[in-house]
Amino acid sequence: MLSVLRDDFPDVTISKIRYLESEDLVHPERTASGYRKFSTADVARLRYVLAAQRDQYLPLRVIKEHLAALDSGLPLPGGPGPVAEAAEAAQSAVAGNGDGTMGPEEFAEAAGMGLDQLADCVQFGLLTTDAEGRHPAADLAVARAAAGLARHGLEPRHLRVYRTAAEREAGLVEQLVTPVLRARSDDARGRATEKLRELAGLSAQLHTALLESRLRDLLRP
């Protein structure tokens, strides 16, 4: 994997990749012995991160936001260039069979989880499938977060509270965006997309701030 990246990024090192992993920018699957297995989607994400740092000097915080948008199927800012090409490659790597879906094995590999854990995520309503049992590639962000929490002992059955909270937040956002969509024009849809992105960012910011505040209370003597 390192040799593949060094063709375009000669300065990349294992330490650099481990650091990007620690910053939750890439999620390689772990074998039972702890060995990292980087999928095609993982390598594409690394190419995007490295290109964004080298060519646009973007901080990791912004790159992480871009990757979250990519995982959700939203368009990325910026025009043509190496970074945009890397983003397109990363998006193609998780696009599955061309309709934006992935089979269970492919989806589980890209998310860094086992098939049994993936089945639990579906059972407890964190993930959905279509009639053929395929997963939307846009749900990878959810699956990767669930896989990360599982490494800390939080199984899918513990995460239903997140799903319930997200559904309530989505209901609030829907009330604000629906009036814009009623115009049924391309311009209205564009404004609705921007509004959705802004509201999603603010909701995530509020959620994080409230959670951090609560956790700080736990640490107080």
PDB file of C-alpha atoms in Angstrom:
ATOM      1  CA  MET A   1       0.000   0.000   0.000  1.00  0.00           C
ATOM      2  CA  LEU A   2       2.821   2.403   0.900  1.00  0.00           C
ATOM      3  CA  SER A   3       4.590   1.729  -2.402  1.00  0.00           C
ATOM      4  CA  VAL A   4       1.380   2.550  -4.309  1.00  0.00           C
ATOM      5  CA  LEU A   5       1.045   5.930  -2.581  1.00  0.00           C
ATOM      6  CA  ARG A   6       4.724   6.824  -2.943  1.00  0.00           C
ATOM      7  CA  ASP A   7       4.394   7.046  -6.720  1.00  0.00           C
ATOM      8  CA  ASP A   8       2.454  10.301  -6.214  1.00  0.00           C
ATOM      9  CA  PHE A   9       3.492  11.155  -2.648  1.00  0.00           C
ATOM     10  CA  PRO A  10       7.184  10.243  -2.249  1.00  0.00           C
ATOM     11  CA  ASP A  11       7.398  11.699   1.265  1.00  0.00           C
ATOM     12  CA  VAL A  12       4.597   9.602   2.758  1.00  0.00           C
ATOM     13  CA  THR A  13       5.618   7.294   5.608  1.00  0.00           C
ATOM     14  CA  ILE A  14       3.998   4.598   7.713  1.00  0.00           C
ATOM     15  CA  SER A  15       4.035   7.011  10.651  1.00  0.00           C
ATOM     16  CA  LYS A  16       2.131   9.555   8.567  1.00  0.00           C
ATOM     17  CA  ILE A  17      -0.531   7.006   7.650  1.00  0.00           C
ATOM     18  CA  ARG A  18      -0.829   5.843  11.271  1.00  0.00           C
ATOM     19  CA  TYR A  19      -1.292   9.480  12.299  1.00  0.00           C
ATOM     20  CA  LEU A  20      -4.066   9.989   9.732  1.00  0.00           C
ATOM     21  CA  GLU A  21      -5.704   6.843  11.043  1.00  0.00           C
ATOM     22  CA  SER A  22      -5.484   8.149  14.620  1.00  0.00           C
ATOM     23  CA  GLU A  23      -7.207  11.336  13.408  1.00  0.00           C
ATOM     24  CA  ASP A  24     -10.109   9.182  12.114  1.00  0.00           C
ATOM     25  CA  LEU A  25      -9.486  10.057   8.458  1.00  0.00           C
ATOM     26  CA  VAL A  26      -9.043   6.482   7.293  1.00  0.00           C
ATOM     27  CA  HIS A  27     -10.434   3.258   8.763  1.00  0.00           C
ATOM     28  CA  PRO A  28      -8.502   0.148   7.671  1.00  0.00           C
ATOM     29  CA  GLU A  29      -9.888  -3.210   8.655  1.00  0.00           C
ATOM     30  CA  ARG A  30      -7.999  -5.040  11.408  1.00  0.00           C
ATOM     31  CA  THR A  31      -7.349  -8.769  11.259  1.00  0.00           C
ATOM     32  CA  ALA A  32      -7.553 -10.963  14.362  1.00  0.00           C
ATOM     33  CA  SER A  33      -3.793 -10.492  14.836  1.00  0.00           C
ATOM     34  CA  GLY A  34      -4.085  -6.699  14.562  1.00  0.00           C
ATOM     35  CA  TYR A  35      -2.708  -6.401  11.024  1.00  0.00           C
ATOM     36  CA  ARG A  36      -4.152  -3.493   9.022  1.00  0.00           C
ATOM     37  CA  LYS A  37      -5.877  -4.294   5.719  1.00  0.00           C
ATOM     38  CA  PHE A  38      -6.281  -1.245   3.476  1.00  0.00           C
ATOM     39  CA  SER A  39      -9.093  -1.539   0.940  1.00  0.00           C
ATOM     40  CA  THR A  40      -9.265   0.267  -2.397  1.00  0.00           C
ATOM     41  CA  ALA A  41     -11.561   2.815  -0.735  1.00  0.00           C
ATOM     42  CA  ASP A  42      -9.018   3.357   2.068  1.00  0.00           C
ATOM     43  CA  VAL A  43      -6.219   4.037  -0.421  1.00  0.00           C
ATOM     44  CA  ALA A  44      -8.472   6.451  -2.348  1.00  0.00           C
ATOM     45  CA  ARG A  45      -9.254   8.325   0.875  1.00  0.00           C
ATOM     46  CA  LEU A  46      -5.554   8.564   1.696  1.00  0.00           C
ATOM     47  CA  ARG A  47      -4.850   9.950  -1.767  1.00  0.00           C
ATOM     48  CA  TYR A  48      -7.492  12.612  -1.224  1.00  0.00           C
ATOM     49  CA  VAL A  49      -6.119  13.579   2.209  1.00  0.00           C
ATOM     50  CA  LEU A  50      -2.522  13.753   1.003  1.00  0.00           C
ATOM     51  CA  ALA A  51      -3.458  15.721  -2.134  1.00  0.00           C
ATOM     52  CA  ALA A  52      -5.548  18.188  -0.107  1.00  0.00           C
ATOM     53  CA  GLN A  53      -2.643  18.785   2.269  1.00  0.00           C
ATOM     54  CA  ARG A  54      -0.007  19.102  -0.434  1.00  0.00           C
ATOM     55  CA  ASP A  55      -1.904  21.094  -3.056  1.00  0.00           C
ATOM     56  CA  GLN A  56      -4.336  23.197  -1.019  1.00  0.00           C
ATOM     57  CA  TYR A  57      -2.649  23.247   2.418  1.00  0.00           C
ATOM     58  CA  LEU A  58      -5.967  22.329   4.014  1.00  0.00           C
ATOM     59  CA  PRO A  59      -5.973  21.608   7.765  1.00  0.00           C
ATOM     60  CA  LEU A  60      -7.092  18.147   8.837  1.00  0.00           C
ATOM     61  CA  ARG A  61     -10.256  19.597  10.388  1.00  0.00           C
ATOM     62  CA  VAL A  62     -11.416  20.868   6.988  1.00  0.00           C
ATOM     63  CA  ILE A  63     -10.338  17.672   5.221  1.00  0.00           C
ATOM     64  CA  LYS A  64     -12.369  15.652   7.705  1.00  0.00           C
ATOM     65  CA  GLU A  65     -15.424  17.794   6.931  1.00  0.00           C
ATOM     66  CA  HIS A  66     -14.865  17.224   3.207  1.00  0.00           C
ATOM     67  CA  LEU A  67     -14.618  13.470   3.724  1.00  0.00           C
ATOM     68  CA  ALA A  68     -17.847  13.512   5.730  1.00  0.00           C
ATOM     69  CA  ALA A  69     -19.520  15.310   2.814  1.00  0.00           C
ATOM     70  CA  LEU A  70     -18.007  12.775   0.414  1.00  0.00           C
ATOM     71  CA  ASP A  71     -19.357   9.883   2.483  1.00  0.00           C
ATOM     72  CA  SER A  72     -22.785  11.513   2.450  1.00  0.00           C
ATOM     73  CA  GLY A  73     -22.761  11.962  -1.325  1.00  0.00           C
ATOM     74  CA  LEU A  74     -22.600  15.767  -1.152  1.00  0.00           C
ATOM     75  CA  PRO A  75     -20.533  17.790  -3.647  1.00  0.00           C
ATOM     76  CA  LEU A  76     -17.125  19.022  -2.534  1.00  0.00           C
ATOM     77  CA  PRO A  77     -15.998  22.649  -2.879  1.00  0.00           C
ATOM     78  CA  GLY A  78     -13.285  23.540  -5.351  1.00  0.00           C
ATOM     79  CA  GLY A  79     -12.780  23.160  -9.046  1.00  0.00           C
ATOM     80  CA  PRO A  80     -10.777  20.771 -11.228  1.00  0.00           C
ATOM     81  CA  GLY A  81      -7.308  19.729 -10.175  1.00  0.00           C
ATOM     82  CA  PRO A  82      -5.419  16.937  -8.395  1.00  0.00           C
ATOM     83  CA  VAL A  83      -7.478  17.278  -5.220  1.00  0.00           C
ATOM     84  CA  ALA A  84     -10.787  17.124  -7.079  1.00  0.00           C
ATOM     85  CA  GLU A  85      -9.521  14.144  -9.067  1.00  0.00           C
ATOM     86  CA  ALA A  86      -8.527  12.389  -5.840  1.00  0.00           C
ATOM     87  CA  ALA A  87     -11.966  13.126  -4.399  1.00  0.00           C
ATOM     88  CA  GLU A  88     -13.624  11.700  -7.509  1.00  0.00           C
ATOM     89  CA  ALA A  89     -11.484   8.571  -7.201  1.00  0.00           C
ATOM     90  CA  ALA A  90     -12.409   8.204  -3.530  1.00  0.00           C
ATOM     91  CA  GLN A  91     -16.079   8.586  -4.395  1.00  0.00           C
ATOM     92  CA  SER A  92     -15.792   6.023  -7.191  1.00  0.00           C
ATOM     93  CA  ALA A  93     -14.067   3.599  -4.841  1.00  0.00           C
ATOM     94  CA  VAL A  94     -17.157   3.447  -2.657  1.00  0.00           C
ATOM     95  CA  ALA A  95     -19.732   3.703  -5.438  1.00  0.00           C
ATOM     96  CA  GLY A  96     -20.155  -0.048  -5.637  1.00  0.00           C
ATOM     97  CA  ASN A  97     -21.888  -1.292  -8.792  1.00  0.00           C
ATOM     98  CA  GLY A  98     -22.461   2.192 -10.224  1.00  0.00           C
ATOM     99  CA  ASP A  99     -25.795   2.914  -8.544  1.00  0.00           C
ATOM    100  CA  GLY A 100     -24.222   4.008  -5.262  1.00  0.00           C
ATOM    101  CA  THR A 101     -24.666   0.667  -3.483  1.00  0.00           C
ATOM    102  CA  MET A 102     -22.274  -1.982  -2.217  1.00  0.00           C
ATOM    103  CA  GLY A 103     -22.617  -5.653  -1.408  1.00  0.00           C
ATOM    104  CA  PRO A 104     -22.342  -6.715   2.263  1.00  0.00           C
ATOM    105  CA  GLU A 105     -18.774  -8.055   1.993  1.00  0.00           C
ATOM    106  CA  GLU A 106     -17.508  -4.986   0.126  1.00  0.00           C
ATOM    107  CA  PHE A 107     -19.369  -2.615   2.445  1.00  0.00           C
ATOM    108  CA  ALA A 108     -18.109  -4.346   5.602  1.00  0.00           C
ATOM    109  CA  GLU A 109     -14.522  -4.248   4.310  1.00  0.00           C
ATOM    110  CA  ALA A 110     -14.729  -0.531   3.492  1.00  0.00           C
ATOM    111  CA  ALA A 111     -16.267   0.185   6.920  1.00  0.00           C
ATOM    112  CA  GLY A 112     -13.689  -1.832   8.842  1.00  0.00           C
ATOM    113  CA  MET A 113     -16.153  -4.224  10.448  1.00  0.00           C
ATOM    114  CA  GLY A 114     -17.107  -7.884  10.240  1.00  0.00           C
ATOM    115  CA  LEU A 115     -20.212  -9.230   8.564  1.00  0.00           C
ATOM    116  CA  ASP A 116     -21.728 -10.192  11.919  1.00  0.00           C
ATOM    117  CA  GLN A 117     -21.317  -6.646  13.198  1.00  0.00           C
ATOM    118  CA  LEU A 118     -22.786  -5.303   9.960  1.00  0.00           C
ATOM    119  CA  ALA A 119     -25.816  -7.555  10.411  1.00  0.00           C
ATOM    120  CA  ASP A 120     -26.244  -6.221  13.965  1.00  0.00           C
ATOM    121  CA  CYS A 121     -26.175  -2.637  12.662  1.00  0.00           C
ATOM    122  CA  VAL A 122     -28.999  -3.501  10.275  1.00  0.00           C
ATOM    123  CA  GLN A 123     -30.947  -5.351  12.971  1.00  0.00           C
ATOM    124  CA  PHE A 124     -30.840  -2.386  15.346  1.00  0.00           C
ATOM    125  CA  GLY A 125     -31.761   0.183  12.701  1.00  0.00           C
ATOM    126  CA  LEU A 126     -28.407   1.926  12.302  1.00  0.00           C
ATOM    127  CA  LEU A 127     -28.061   0.821   8.661  1.00  0.00           C
ATOM    128  CA  THR A 128     -30.511  -0.146   5.945  1.00  0.00           C
ATOM    129  CA  THR A 129     -30.359  -2.274   2.797  1.00  0.00           C
ATOM    130  CA  ASP A 130     -32.280  -2.333  -0.442  1.00  0.00           C
ATOM    131  CA  ALA A 131     -34.414  -5.218  -1.673  1.00  0.00           C
ATOM    132  CA  GLU A 132     -31.284  -7.027  -2.882  1.00  0.00           C
ATOM    133  CA  GLY A 133     -29.518  -6.675   0.466  1.00  0.00           C
ATOM    134  CA  ARG A 134     -27.084  -4.005  -0.795  1.00  0.00           C
ATOM    135  CA  HIS A 135     -25.976  -1.022   1.273  1.00  0.00           C
ATOM    136  CA  PRO A 136     -25.914   2.648   0.164  1.00  0.00           C
ATOM    137  CA  ALA A 137     -22.282   3.760  -0.079  1.00  0.00           C
ATOM    138  CA  ALA A 138     -23.348   7.014   1.616  1.00  0.00           C
ATOM    139  CA  ASP A 139     -23.951   5.002   4.822  1.00  0.00           C
ATOM    140  CA  LEU A 140     -20.236   4.240   5.187  1.00  0.00           C
ATOM    141  CA  ALA A 141     -19.794   7.167   7.583  1.00  0.00           C
ATOM    142  CA  VAL A 142     -22.360   5.603   9.933  1.00  0.00           C
ATOM    143  CA  ALA A 143     -20.801   2.165   9.637  1.00  0.00           C
ATOM    144  CA  ARG A 144     -17.278   3.451  10.275  1.00  0.00           C
ATOM    145  CA  ALA A 145     -18.405   5.323  13.367  1.00  0.00           C
ATOM    146  CA  ALA A 146     -20.186   2.190  14.630  1.00  0.00           C
ATOM    147  CA  ALA A 147     -17.052   0.135  13.985  1.00  0.00           C
ATOM    148  CA  GLY A 148     -14.947   2.642  15.925  1.00  0.00           C
ATOM    149  CA  LEU A 149     -17.335   2.663  18.883  1.00  0.00           C
ATOM    150  CA  ALA A 150     -17.378  -1.145  18.881  1.00  0.00           C
ATOM    151  CA  ARG A 151     -13.629  -1.107  19.454  1.00  0.00           C
ATOM    152  CA  HIS A 152     -14.406   0.710  22.716  1.00  0.00           C
ATOM    153  CA  GLY A 153     -17.068  -1.764  23.775  1.00  0.00           C
ATOM    154  CA  LEU A 154     -20.203  -0.047  22.430  1.00  0.00           C
ATOM    155  CA  GLU A 155     -22.045  -2.585  20.292  1.00  0.00           C
ATOM    156  CA  PRO A 156     -24.787  -1.714  17.758  1.00  0.00           C
ATOM    157  CA  ARG A 157     -27.502  -2.540  20.288  1.00  0.00           C
ATOM    158  CA  HIS A 158     -26.141   0.263  22.482  1.00  0.00           C
ATOM    159  CA  LEU A 159     -26.319   2.818  19.669  1.00  0.00           C
ATOM    160  CA  ARG A 160     -30.074   3.003  19.129  1.00  0.00           C
ATOM    161  CA  VAL A 161     -30.121   6.172  21.238  1.00  0.00           C
ATOM    162  CA  TYR A 162     -28.020   7.878  18.539  1.00  0.00           C
ATOM    163  CA  ARG A 163     -30.459   6.803  15.837  1.00  0.00           C
ATOM    164  CA  THR A 164     -33.435   8.108  17.802  1.00  0.00           C
ATOM    165  CA  ALA A 165     -31.722  11.447  18.449  1.00  0.00           C
ATOM    166  CA  ALA A 166     -30.746  11.764  14.770  1.00  0.00           C
ATOM    167  CA  GLU A 167     -34.318  11.098  13.645  1.00  0.00           C
ATOM    168  CA  ARG A 168     -35.594  13.854  15.926  1.00  0.00           C
ATOM    169  CA  GLU A 169     -32.938  16.296  14.689  1.00  0.00           C
ATOM    170  CA  ALA A 170     -33.776  15.403  11.085  1.00  0.00           C
ATOM    171  CA  GLY A 171     -37.421  16.185  11.801  1.00  0.00           C
ATOM    172  CA  LEU A 172     -36.502  19.663  13.019  1.00  0.00           C
ATOM    173  CA  VAL A 173     -34.297  20.306   9.976  1.00  0.00           C
ATOM    174  CA  GLU A 174     -37.041  19.054   7.642  1.00  0.00           C
ATOM    175  CA  GLN A 175     -39.440  21.676   9.004  1.00  0.00           C
ATOM    176  CA  LEU A 176     -36.953  24.399   8.049  1.00  0.00           C
ATOM    177  CA  VAL A 177     -36.039  23.088   4.588  1.00  0.00           C
ATOM    178  CA  THR A 178     -39.411  21.874   3.291  1.00  0.00           C
ATOM    179  CA  PRO A 179     -40.749  25.406   2.571  1.00  0.00           C
ATOM    180  CA  VAL A 180     -37.724  26.058   0.316  1.00  0.00           C
ATOM    181  CA  LEU A 181     -38.226  22.803  -1.593  1.00  0.00           C
ATOM    182  CA  ARG A 182     -41.861  23.627  -2.325  1.00  0.00           C
ATOM    183  CA  ALA A 183     -40.666  26.026  -5.015  1.00  0.00           C
ATOM    184  CA  ARG A 184     -39.679  22.930  -7.089  1.00  0.00           C
ATOM    185  CA  SER A 185     -36.906  24.647  -9.020  1.00  0.00           C
ATOM    186  CA  ASP A 186     -33.207  23.901  -9.476  1.00  0.00           C
ATOM    187  CA  ASP A 187     -32.382  27.140  -7.690  1.00  0.00           C
ATOM    188  CA  ALA A 188     -34.584  26.197  -4.753  1.00  0.00           C
ATOM    189  CA  ARG A 189     -32.986  22.760  -4.532  1.00  0.00           C
ATOM    190  CA  GLY A 190     -29.538  24.363  -4.547  1.00  0.00           C
ATOM    191  CA  ARG A 191     -30.533  26.699  -1.737  1.00  0.00           C
ATOM    192  CA  ALA A 192     -32.059  23.776   0.156  1.00  0.00           C
ATOM    193  CA  THR A 193     -28.809  21.801  -0.214  1.00  0.00           C
ATOM    194  CA  GLU A 194     -26.780  24.687   1.190  1.00  0.00           C
ATOM    195  CA  LYS A 195     -29.268  25.124   4.015  1.00  0.00           C
ATOM    196  CA  LEU A 196     -29.145  21.405   4.810  1.00  0.00           C
ATOM    197  CA  ARG A 197     -25.348  21.456   4.888  1.00  0.00           C
ATOM    198  CA  GLU A 198     -25.284  24.471   7.196  1.00  0.00           C
ATOM    199  CA  LEU A 199     -27.942  23.057   9.523  1.00  0.00           C
ATOM    200  CA  ALA A 200     -26.206  19.680   9.633  1.00  0.00           C
ATOM    201  CA  GLY A 201     -22.940  21.356  10.567  1.00  0.00           C
ATOM    202  CA  LEU A 202     -24.561  23.450  13.288  1.00  0.00           C
ATOM    203  CA  SER A 203     -26.434  20.425  14.652  1.00  0.00           C
ATOM    204  CA  ALA A 204     -23.213  18.412  14.794  1.00  0.00           C
ATOM    205  CA  GLN A 205     -21.471  21.352  16.480  1.00  0.00           C
ATOM    206  CA  LEU A 206     -24.197  21.627  19.111  1.00  0.00           C
ATOM    207  CA  HIS A 207     -24.227  17.871  19.703  1.00  0.00           C
ATOM    208  CA  THR A 208     -20.452  17.789  20.158  1.00  0.00           C
ATOM    209  CA  ALA A 209     -20.464  20.815  22.488  1.00  0.00           C
ATOM    210  CA  LEU A 210     -23.228  19.370  24.669  1.00  0.00           C
ATOM    211  CA  LEU A 211     -21.527  15.970  24.841  1.00  0.00           C
ATOM    212  CA  GLU A 212     -18.156  17.479  25.722  1.00  0.00           C
ATOM    213  CA  SER A 213     -19.809  19.613  28.417  1.00  0.00           C
ATOM    214  CA  ARG A 214     -21.436  16.541  29.940  1.00  0.00           C
ATOM    215  CA  LEU A 215     -18.193  14.562  29.850  1.00  0.00           C
ATOM    216  CA  ARG A 216     -16.324  17.403  31.521  1.00  0.00           C
ATOM    217  CA  ASP A 217     -18.821  17.154  34.372  1.00  0.00           C
ATOM    218  CA  LEU A 218     -17.891  13.494  34.785  1.00  0.00           C
ATOM    219  CA  LEU A 219     -14.231  14.419  35.267  1.00  0.00           C
ATOM    220  CA  ARG A 220     -14.869  17.065  37.891  1.00  0.00           C
ATOM    221  CA  PRO A 221     -13.904  16.022  41.456  1.00  0.00           C
TER     222      PRO A 221
END
